[in-house]
PDB file of C-alpha atoms and ligand atoms in Angstrom:
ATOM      1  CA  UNK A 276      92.656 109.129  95.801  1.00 70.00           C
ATOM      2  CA  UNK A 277      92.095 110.566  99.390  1.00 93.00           C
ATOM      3  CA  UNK A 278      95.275 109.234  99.828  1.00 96.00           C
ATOM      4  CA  UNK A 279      96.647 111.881  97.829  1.00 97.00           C
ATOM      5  CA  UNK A 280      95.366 114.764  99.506  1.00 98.00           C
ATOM      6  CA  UNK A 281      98.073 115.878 102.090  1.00 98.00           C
ATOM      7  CA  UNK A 282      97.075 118.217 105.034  1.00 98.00           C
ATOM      8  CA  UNK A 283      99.698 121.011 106.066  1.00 98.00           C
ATOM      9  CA  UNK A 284     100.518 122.678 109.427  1.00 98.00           C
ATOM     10  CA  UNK A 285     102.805 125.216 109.336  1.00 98.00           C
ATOM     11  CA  UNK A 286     104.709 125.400 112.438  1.00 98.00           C
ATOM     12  CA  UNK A 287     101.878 124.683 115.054  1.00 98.00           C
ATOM     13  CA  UNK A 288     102.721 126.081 118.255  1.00 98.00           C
ATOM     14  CA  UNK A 289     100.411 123.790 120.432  1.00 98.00           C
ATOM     15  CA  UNK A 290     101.252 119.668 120.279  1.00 98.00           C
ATOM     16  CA  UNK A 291      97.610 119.205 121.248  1.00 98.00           C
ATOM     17  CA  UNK A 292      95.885 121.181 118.105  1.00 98.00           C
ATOM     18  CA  UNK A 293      98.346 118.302 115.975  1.00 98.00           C
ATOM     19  CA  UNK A 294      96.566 115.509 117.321  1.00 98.00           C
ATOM     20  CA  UNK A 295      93.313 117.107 116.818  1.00 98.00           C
ATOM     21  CA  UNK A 296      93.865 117.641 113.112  1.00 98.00           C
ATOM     22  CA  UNK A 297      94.931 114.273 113.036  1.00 98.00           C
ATOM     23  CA  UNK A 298      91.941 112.978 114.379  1.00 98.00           C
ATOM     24  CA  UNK A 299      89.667 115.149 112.239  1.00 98.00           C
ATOM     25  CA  UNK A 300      91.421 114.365 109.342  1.00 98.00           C
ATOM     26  CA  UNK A 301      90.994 110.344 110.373  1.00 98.00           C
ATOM     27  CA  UNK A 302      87.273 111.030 110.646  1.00 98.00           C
ATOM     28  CA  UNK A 303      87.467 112.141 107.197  1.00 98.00           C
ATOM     29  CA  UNK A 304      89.483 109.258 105.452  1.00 97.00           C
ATOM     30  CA  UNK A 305      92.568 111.663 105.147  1.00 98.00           C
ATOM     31  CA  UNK A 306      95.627 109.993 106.592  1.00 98.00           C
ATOM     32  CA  UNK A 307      98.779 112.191 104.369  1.00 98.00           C
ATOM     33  CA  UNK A 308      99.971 115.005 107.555  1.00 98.00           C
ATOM     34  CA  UNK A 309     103.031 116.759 106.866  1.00 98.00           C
ATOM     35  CA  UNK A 310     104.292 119.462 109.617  1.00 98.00           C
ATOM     36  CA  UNK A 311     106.735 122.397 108.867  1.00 98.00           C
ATOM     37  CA  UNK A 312     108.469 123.517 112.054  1.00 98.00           C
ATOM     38  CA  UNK A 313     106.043 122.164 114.737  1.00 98.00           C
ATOM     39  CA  UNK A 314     107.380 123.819 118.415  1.00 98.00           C
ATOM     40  CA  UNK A 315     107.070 121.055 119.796  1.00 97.00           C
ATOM     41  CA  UNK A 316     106.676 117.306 118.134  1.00 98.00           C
ATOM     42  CA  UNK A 317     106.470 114.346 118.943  1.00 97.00           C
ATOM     43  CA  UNK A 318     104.571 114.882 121.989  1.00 97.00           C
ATOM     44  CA  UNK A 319     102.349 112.908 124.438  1.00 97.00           C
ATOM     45  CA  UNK A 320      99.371 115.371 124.334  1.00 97.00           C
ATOM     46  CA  UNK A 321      99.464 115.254 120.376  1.00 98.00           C
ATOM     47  CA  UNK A 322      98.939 111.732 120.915  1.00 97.00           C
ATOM     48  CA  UNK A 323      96.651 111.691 123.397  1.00 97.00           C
ATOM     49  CA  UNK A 324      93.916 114.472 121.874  1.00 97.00           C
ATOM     50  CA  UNK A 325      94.639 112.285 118.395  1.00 97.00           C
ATOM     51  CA  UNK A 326      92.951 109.501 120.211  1.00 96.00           C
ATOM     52  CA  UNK A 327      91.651 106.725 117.699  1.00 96.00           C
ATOM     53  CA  UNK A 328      93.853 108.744 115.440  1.00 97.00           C
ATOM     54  CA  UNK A 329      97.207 108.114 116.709  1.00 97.00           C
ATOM     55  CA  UNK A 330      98.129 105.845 113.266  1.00 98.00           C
ATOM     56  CA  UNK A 331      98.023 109.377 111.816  1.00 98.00           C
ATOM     57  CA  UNK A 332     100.418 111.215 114.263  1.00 97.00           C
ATOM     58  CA  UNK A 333     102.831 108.017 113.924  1.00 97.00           C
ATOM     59  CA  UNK A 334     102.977 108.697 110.145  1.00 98.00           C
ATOM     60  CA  UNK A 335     103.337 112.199 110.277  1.00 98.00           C
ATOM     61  CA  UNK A 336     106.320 113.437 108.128  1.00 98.00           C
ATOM     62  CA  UNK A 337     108.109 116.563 109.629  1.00 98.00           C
ATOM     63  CA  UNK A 338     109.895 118.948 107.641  1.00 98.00           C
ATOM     64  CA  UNK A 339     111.649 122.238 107.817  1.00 98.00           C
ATOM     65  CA  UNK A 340     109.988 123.974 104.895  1.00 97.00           C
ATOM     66  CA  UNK A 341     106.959 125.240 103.293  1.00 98.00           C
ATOM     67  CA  UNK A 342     108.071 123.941  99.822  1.00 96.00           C
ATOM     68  CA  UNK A 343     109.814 120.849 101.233  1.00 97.00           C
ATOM     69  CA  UNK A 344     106.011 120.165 101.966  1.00 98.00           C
ATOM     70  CA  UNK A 345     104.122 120.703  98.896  1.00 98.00           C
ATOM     71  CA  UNK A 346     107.207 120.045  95.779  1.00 97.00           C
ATOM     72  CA  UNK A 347     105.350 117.427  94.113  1.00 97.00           C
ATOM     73  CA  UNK A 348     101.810 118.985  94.387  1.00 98.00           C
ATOM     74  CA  UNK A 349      99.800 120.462  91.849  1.00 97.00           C
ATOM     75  CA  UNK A 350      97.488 122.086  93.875  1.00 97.00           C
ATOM     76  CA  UNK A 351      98.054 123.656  96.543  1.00 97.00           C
ATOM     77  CA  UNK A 352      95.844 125.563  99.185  1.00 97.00           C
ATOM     78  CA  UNK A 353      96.160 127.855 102.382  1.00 97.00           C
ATOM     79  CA  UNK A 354      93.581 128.554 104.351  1.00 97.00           C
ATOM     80  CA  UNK A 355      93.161 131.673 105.222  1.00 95.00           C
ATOM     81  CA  UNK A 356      89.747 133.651 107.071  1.00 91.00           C
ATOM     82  CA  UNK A 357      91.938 137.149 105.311  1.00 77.00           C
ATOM     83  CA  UNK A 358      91.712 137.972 102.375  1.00 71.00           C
ATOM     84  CA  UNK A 359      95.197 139.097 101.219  1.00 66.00           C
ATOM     85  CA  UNK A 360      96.492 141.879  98.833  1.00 68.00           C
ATOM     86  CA  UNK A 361      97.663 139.385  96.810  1.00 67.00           C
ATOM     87  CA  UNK A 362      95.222 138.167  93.859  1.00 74.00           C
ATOM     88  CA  UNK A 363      95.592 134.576  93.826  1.00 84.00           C
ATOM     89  CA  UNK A 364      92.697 132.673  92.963  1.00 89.00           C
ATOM     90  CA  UNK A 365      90.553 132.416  95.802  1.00 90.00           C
ATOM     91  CA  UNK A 366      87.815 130.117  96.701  1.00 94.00           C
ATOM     92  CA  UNK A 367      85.572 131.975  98.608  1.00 91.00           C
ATOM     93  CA  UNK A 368      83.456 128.383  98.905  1.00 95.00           C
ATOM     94  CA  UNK A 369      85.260 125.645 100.457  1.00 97.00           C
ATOM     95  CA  UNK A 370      82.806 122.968  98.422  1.00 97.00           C
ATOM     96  CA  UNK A 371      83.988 124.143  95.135  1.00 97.00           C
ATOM     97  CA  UNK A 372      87.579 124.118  96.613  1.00 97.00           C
ATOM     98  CA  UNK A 373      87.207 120.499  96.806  1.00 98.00           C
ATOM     99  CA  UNK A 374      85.475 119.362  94.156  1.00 96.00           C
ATOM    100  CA  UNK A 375      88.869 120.570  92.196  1.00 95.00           C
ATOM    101  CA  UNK A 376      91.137 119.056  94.867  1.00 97.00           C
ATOM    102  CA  UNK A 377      89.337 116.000  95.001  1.00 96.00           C
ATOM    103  CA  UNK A 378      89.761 116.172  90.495  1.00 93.00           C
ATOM    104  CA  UNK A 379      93.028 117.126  90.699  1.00 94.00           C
ATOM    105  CA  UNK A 380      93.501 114.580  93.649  1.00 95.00           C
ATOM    106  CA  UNK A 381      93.081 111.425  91.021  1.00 92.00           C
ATOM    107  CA  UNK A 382      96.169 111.566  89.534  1.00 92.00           C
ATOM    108  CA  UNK A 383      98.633 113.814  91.797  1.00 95.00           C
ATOM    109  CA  UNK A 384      99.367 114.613  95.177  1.00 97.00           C
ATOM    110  CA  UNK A 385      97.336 118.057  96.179  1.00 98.00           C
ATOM    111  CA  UNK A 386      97.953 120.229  99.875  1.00 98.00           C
ATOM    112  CA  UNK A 387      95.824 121.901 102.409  1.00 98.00           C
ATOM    113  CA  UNK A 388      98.097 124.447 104.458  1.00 98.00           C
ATOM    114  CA  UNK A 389      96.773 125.614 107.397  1.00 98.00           C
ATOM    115  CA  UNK A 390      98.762 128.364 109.317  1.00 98.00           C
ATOM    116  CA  UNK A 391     100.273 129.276 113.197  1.00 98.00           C
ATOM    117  CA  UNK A 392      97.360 129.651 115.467  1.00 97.00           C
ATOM    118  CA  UNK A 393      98.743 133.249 116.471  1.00 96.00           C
ATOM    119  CA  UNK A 394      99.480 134.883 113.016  1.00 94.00           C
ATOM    120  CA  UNK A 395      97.862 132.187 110.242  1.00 95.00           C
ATOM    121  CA  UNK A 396     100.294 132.212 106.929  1.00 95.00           C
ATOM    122  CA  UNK A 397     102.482 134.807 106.302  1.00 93.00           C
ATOM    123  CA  UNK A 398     102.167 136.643 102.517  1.00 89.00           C
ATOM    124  CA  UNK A 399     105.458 134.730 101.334  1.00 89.00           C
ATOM    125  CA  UNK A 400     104.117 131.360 102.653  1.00 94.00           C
ATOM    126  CA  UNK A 401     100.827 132.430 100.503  1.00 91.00           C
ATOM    127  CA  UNK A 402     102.793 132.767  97.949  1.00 88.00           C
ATOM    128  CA  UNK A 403     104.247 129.244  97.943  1.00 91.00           C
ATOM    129  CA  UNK A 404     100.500 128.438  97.201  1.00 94.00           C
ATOM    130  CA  UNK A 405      98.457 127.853  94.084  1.00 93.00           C
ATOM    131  CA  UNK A 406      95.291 128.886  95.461  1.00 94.00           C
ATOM    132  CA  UNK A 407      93.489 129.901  98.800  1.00 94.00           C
ATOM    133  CA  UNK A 408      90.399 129.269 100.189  1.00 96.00           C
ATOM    134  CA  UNK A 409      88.018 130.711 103.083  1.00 96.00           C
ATOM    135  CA  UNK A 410      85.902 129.069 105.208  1.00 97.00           C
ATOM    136  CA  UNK A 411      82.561 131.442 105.275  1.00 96.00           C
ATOM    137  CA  UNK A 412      82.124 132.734 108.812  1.00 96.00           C
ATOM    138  CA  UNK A 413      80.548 135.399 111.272  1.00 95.00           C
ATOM    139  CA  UNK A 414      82.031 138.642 109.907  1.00 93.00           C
ATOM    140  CA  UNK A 415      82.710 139.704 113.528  1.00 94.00           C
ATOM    141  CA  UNK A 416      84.319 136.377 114.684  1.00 94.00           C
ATOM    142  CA  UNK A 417      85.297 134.295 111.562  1.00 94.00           C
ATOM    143  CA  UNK A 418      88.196 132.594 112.760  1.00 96.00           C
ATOM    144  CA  UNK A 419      88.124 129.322 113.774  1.00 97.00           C
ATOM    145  CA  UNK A 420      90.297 127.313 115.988  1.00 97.00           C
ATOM    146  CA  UNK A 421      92.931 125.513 113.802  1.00 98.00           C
ATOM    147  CA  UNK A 422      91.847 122.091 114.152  1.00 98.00           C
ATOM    148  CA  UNK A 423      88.208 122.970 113.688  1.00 98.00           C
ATOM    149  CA  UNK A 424      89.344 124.491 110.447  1.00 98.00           C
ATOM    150  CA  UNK A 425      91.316 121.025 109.447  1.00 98.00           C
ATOM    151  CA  UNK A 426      87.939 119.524 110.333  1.00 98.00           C
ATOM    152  CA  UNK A 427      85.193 121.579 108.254  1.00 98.00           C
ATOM    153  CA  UNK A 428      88.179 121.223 104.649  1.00 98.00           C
ATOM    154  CA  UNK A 429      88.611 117.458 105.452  1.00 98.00           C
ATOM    155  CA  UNK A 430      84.416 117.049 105.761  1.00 98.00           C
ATOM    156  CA  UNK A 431      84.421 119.401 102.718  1.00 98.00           C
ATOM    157  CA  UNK A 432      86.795 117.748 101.175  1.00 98.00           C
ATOM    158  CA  UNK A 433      85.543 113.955 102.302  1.00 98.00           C
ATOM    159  CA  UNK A 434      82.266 114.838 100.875  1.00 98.00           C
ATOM    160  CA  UNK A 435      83.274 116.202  97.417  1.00 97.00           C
ATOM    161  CA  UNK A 436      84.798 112.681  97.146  1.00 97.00           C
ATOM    162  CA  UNK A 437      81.933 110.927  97.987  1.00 96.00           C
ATOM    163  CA  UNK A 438      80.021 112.667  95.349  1.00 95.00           C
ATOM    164  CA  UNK A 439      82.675 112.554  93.126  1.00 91.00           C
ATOM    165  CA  UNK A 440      80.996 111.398  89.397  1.00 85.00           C
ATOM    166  CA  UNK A 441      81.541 107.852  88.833  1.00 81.00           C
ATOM    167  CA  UNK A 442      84.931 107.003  87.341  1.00 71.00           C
ATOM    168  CA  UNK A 443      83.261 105.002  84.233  1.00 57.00           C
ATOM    169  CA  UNK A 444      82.312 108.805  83.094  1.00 58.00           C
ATOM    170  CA  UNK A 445      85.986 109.963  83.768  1.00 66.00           C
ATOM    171  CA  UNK A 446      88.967 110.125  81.136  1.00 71.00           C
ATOM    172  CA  UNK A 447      92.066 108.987  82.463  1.00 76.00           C
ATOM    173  CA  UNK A 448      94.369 112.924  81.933  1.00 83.00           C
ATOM    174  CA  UNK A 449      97.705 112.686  79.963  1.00 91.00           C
ATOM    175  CA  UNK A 450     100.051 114.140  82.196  1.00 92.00           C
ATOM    176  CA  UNK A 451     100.639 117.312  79.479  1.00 94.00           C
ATOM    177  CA  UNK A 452      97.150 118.526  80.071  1.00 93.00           C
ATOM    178  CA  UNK A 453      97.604 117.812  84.249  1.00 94.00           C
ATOM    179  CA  UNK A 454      98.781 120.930  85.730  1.00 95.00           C
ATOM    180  CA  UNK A 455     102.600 121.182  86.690  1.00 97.00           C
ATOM    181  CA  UNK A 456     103.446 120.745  90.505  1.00 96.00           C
ATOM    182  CA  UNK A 457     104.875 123.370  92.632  1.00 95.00           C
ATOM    183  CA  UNK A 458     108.900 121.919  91.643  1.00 95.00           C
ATOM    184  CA  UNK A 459     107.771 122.682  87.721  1.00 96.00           C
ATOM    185  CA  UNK A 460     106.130 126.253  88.428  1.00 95.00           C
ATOM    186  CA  UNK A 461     109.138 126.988  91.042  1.00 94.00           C
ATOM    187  CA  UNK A 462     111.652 126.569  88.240  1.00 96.00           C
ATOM    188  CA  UNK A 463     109.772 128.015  85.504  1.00 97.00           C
ATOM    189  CA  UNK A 464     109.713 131.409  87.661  1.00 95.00           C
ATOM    190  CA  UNK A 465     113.302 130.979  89.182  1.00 94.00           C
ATOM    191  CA  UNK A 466     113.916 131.215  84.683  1.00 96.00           C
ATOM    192  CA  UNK A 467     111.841 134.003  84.127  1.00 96.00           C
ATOM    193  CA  UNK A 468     113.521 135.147  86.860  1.00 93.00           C
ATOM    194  CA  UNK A 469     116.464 134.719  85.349  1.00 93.00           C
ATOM    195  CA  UNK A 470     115.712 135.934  81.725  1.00 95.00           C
ATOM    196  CA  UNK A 471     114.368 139.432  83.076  1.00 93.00           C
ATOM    197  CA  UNK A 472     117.466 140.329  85.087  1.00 91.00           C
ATOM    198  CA  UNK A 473     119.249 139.385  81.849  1.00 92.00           C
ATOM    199  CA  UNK A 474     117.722 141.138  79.744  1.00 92.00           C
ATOM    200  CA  UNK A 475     117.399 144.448  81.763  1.00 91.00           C
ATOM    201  CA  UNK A 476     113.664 144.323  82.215  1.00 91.00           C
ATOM    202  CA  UNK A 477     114.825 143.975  86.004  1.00 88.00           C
ATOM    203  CA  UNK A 478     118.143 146.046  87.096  1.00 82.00           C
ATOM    204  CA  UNK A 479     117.661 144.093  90.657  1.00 79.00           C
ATOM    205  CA  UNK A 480     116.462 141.644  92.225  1.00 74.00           C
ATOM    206  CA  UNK A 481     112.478 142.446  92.685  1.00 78.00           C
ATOM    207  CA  UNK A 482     109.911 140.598  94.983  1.00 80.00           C
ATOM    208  CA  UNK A 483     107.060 142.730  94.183  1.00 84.00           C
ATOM    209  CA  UNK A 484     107.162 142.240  90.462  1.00 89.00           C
ATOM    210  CA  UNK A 485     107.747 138.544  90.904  1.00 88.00           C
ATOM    211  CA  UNK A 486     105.282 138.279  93.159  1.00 86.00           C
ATOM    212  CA  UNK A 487     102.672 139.575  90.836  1.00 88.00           C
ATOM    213  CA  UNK A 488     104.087 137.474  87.731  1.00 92.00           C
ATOM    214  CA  UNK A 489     103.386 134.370  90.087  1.00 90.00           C
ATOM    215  CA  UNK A 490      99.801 135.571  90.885  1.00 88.00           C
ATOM    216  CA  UNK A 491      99.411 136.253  87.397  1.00 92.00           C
ATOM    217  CA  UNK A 492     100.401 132.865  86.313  1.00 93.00           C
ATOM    218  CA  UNK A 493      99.067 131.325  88.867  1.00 90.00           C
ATOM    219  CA  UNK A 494      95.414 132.537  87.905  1.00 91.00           C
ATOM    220  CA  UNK A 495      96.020 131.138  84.263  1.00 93.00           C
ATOM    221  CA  UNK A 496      95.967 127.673  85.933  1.00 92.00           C
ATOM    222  CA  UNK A 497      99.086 126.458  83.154  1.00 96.00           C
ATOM    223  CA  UNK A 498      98.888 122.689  82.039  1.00 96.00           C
ATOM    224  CA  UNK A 499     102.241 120.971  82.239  1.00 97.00           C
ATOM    225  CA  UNK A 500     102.501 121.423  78.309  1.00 97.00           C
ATOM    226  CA  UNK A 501     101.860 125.019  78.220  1.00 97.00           C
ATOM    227  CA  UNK A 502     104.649 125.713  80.592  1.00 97.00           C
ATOM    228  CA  UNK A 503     106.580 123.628  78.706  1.00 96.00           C
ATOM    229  CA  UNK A 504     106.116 125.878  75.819  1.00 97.00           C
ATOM    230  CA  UNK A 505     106.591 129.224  78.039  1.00 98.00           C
ATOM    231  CA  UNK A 506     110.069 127.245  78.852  1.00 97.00           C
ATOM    232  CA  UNK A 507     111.170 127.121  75.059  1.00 97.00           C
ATOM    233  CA  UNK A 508     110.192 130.399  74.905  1.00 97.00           C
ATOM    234  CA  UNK A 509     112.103 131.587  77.701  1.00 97.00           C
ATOM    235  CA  UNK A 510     115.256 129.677  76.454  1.00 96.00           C
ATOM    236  CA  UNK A 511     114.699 130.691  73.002  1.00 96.00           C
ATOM    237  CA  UNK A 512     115.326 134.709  74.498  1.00 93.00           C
ATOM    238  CA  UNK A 513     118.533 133.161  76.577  1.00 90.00           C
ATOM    239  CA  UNK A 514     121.846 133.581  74.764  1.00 81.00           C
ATOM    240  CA  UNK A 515     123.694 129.819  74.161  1.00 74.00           C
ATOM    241  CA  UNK A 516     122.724 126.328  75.462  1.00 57.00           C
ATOM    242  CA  UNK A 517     121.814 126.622  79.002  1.00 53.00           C
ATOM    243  CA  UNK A 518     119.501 123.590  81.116  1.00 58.00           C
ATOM    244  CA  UNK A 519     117.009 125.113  83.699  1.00 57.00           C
TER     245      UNK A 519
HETATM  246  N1  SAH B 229      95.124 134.340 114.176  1.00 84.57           N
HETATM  247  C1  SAH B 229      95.353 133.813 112.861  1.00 84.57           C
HETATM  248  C2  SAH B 229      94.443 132.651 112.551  1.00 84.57           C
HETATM  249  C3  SAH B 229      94.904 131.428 113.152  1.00 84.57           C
HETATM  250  S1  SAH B 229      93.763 130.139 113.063  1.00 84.57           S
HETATM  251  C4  SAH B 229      95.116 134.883 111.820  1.00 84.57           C
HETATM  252  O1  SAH B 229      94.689 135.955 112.160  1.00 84.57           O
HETATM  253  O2  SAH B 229      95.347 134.598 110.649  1.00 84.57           O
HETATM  254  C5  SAH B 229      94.834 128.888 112.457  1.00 84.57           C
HETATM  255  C6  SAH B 229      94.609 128.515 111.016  1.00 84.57           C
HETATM  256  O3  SAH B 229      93.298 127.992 110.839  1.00 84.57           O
HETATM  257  C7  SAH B 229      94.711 129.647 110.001  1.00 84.57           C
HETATM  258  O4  SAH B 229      96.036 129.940 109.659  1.00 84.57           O
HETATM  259  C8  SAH B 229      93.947 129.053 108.828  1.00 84.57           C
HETATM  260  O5  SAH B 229      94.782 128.168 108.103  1.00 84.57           O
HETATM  261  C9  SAH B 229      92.848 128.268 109.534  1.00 84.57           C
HETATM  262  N2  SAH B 229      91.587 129.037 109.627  1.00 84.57           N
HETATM  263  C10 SAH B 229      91.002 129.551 110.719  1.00 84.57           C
HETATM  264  N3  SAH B 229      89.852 130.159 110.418  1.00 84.57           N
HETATM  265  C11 SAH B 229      89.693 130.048 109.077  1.00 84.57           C
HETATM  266  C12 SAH B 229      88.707 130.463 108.144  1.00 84.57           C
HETATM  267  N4  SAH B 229      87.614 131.147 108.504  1.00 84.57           N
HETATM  268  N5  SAH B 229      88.891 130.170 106.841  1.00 84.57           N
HETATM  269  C13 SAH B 229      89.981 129.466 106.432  1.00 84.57           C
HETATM  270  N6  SAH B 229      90.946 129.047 107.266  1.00 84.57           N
HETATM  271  C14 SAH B 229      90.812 129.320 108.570  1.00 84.57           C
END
């Protein structure tokens, strides 16, 4: 199950805060590290500040986008000390964000992004996510160093699965009622997308308005068979046959 539960950086600028998230996610049974764009990787000093972690760094997948990342995942969270304009749901406790991850975590793969050390996520790659989550901290100094923020979600996140409840009182999920990954909800908006500009609700294209229509649905927290009923319902409004 930890074995689903992928950590994120998004294009790290220093090698060595790489092979400290590796090792703090190591000291946390977490072993899934995907990087988007790092500067500067492979390097010796990731290795070397990974230390007993290097198994990690080895693994490491690297690829060139946010989604590219997180396609398959049904959860997925950026970590962020601001709060942003946009109303995702936000966990403003990191052990209730992982009690859900570590749920969710049982029968999909689930994402923790972390952003740049300079300037965090940006609002788009926020808006790649599902949810967000802050780690409480001094109002005057609340940001944390970036592997030091891996480290307190992975111990969150570790200890959520300890306490998990034991799996004889847990119902295996159908996959209709799991939610739908980040491919599913990607192509149900690029649709709605599509219906509203054919149907004049949307004269051109609009980021703001989609932007709040993924927020919105995003908060509803969709199972895989209620999008798949907002889909027929979509292509019920499109003129024809037409496939995605
Ligand atoms: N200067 C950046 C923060 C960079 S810290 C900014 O102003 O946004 C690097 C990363 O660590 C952040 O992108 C975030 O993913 C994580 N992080 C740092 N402090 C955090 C906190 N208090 N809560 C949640 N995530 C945090």
């Amino acid at each position: 199950m930890l074995s689903n539960i992928r950590i994120v950086l998004v294009q790290t600028y220093h090698p060595g805060n790489i092979g400290q998230a590796a090792r703090a996610m190591k000291t946390m049974g977490l072993t899934d590290l995907v990087l988007v764009n790092p500067r500067q990787f492979p390097d010796p000093e990731a290795s070397r500040l990974a230390a007993g972690a290097e198994d990690v760094i080895d693994q490491a997948r690297v690829v060139a986008s946010l989604d590219q990342a997180v396609a398959e995942c049904v959860q997925v969270v950026g970590a962020s000390a601001r709060l942003r304009s946009l109303p995702l749901p936000h966990y403003d406790e990191p052990d209730a964000m992982a009690r859900t991850l570590v749920e969710q975590a049982e029968n999909d793969p689930v994402a923790l992004v972390f952003g740049r050390e300079r300037f965090g996520l940006t609002n788009d790659e926020i808006r790649r996510c599902t949810h967000q989550v802050s780690i409480p901290a001094n109002p005057d100094y609340g940001i944390l160093n970036l592997a030091q923020a891996v480290q307190v979600l992975a111990y969150e996140t570790f200890k959520a699965w300890r306490q998990r409840p034991a799996s004889d009182f847990r119902t295996p999920r159908p996959a209709s009622e799991r939610a739908p990954t980040r491919k599913q909800l990607d192509h149900f908006h690029a649709h709605l997308s599509r219906v509203m500009a054919a149907s004049g609700f949307l004269t051109q294209p609009h980021a703001r308005t989609e932007a709040q229509l993924q927020a919105l649905f995003a908060r509803a927290q969709l199972s895989r068979k209620e999008l798949s009923l907002l889909r027929g319902l979509l292509k019920s409004l499109e003129p024809g046959d037409q496939d995605d």
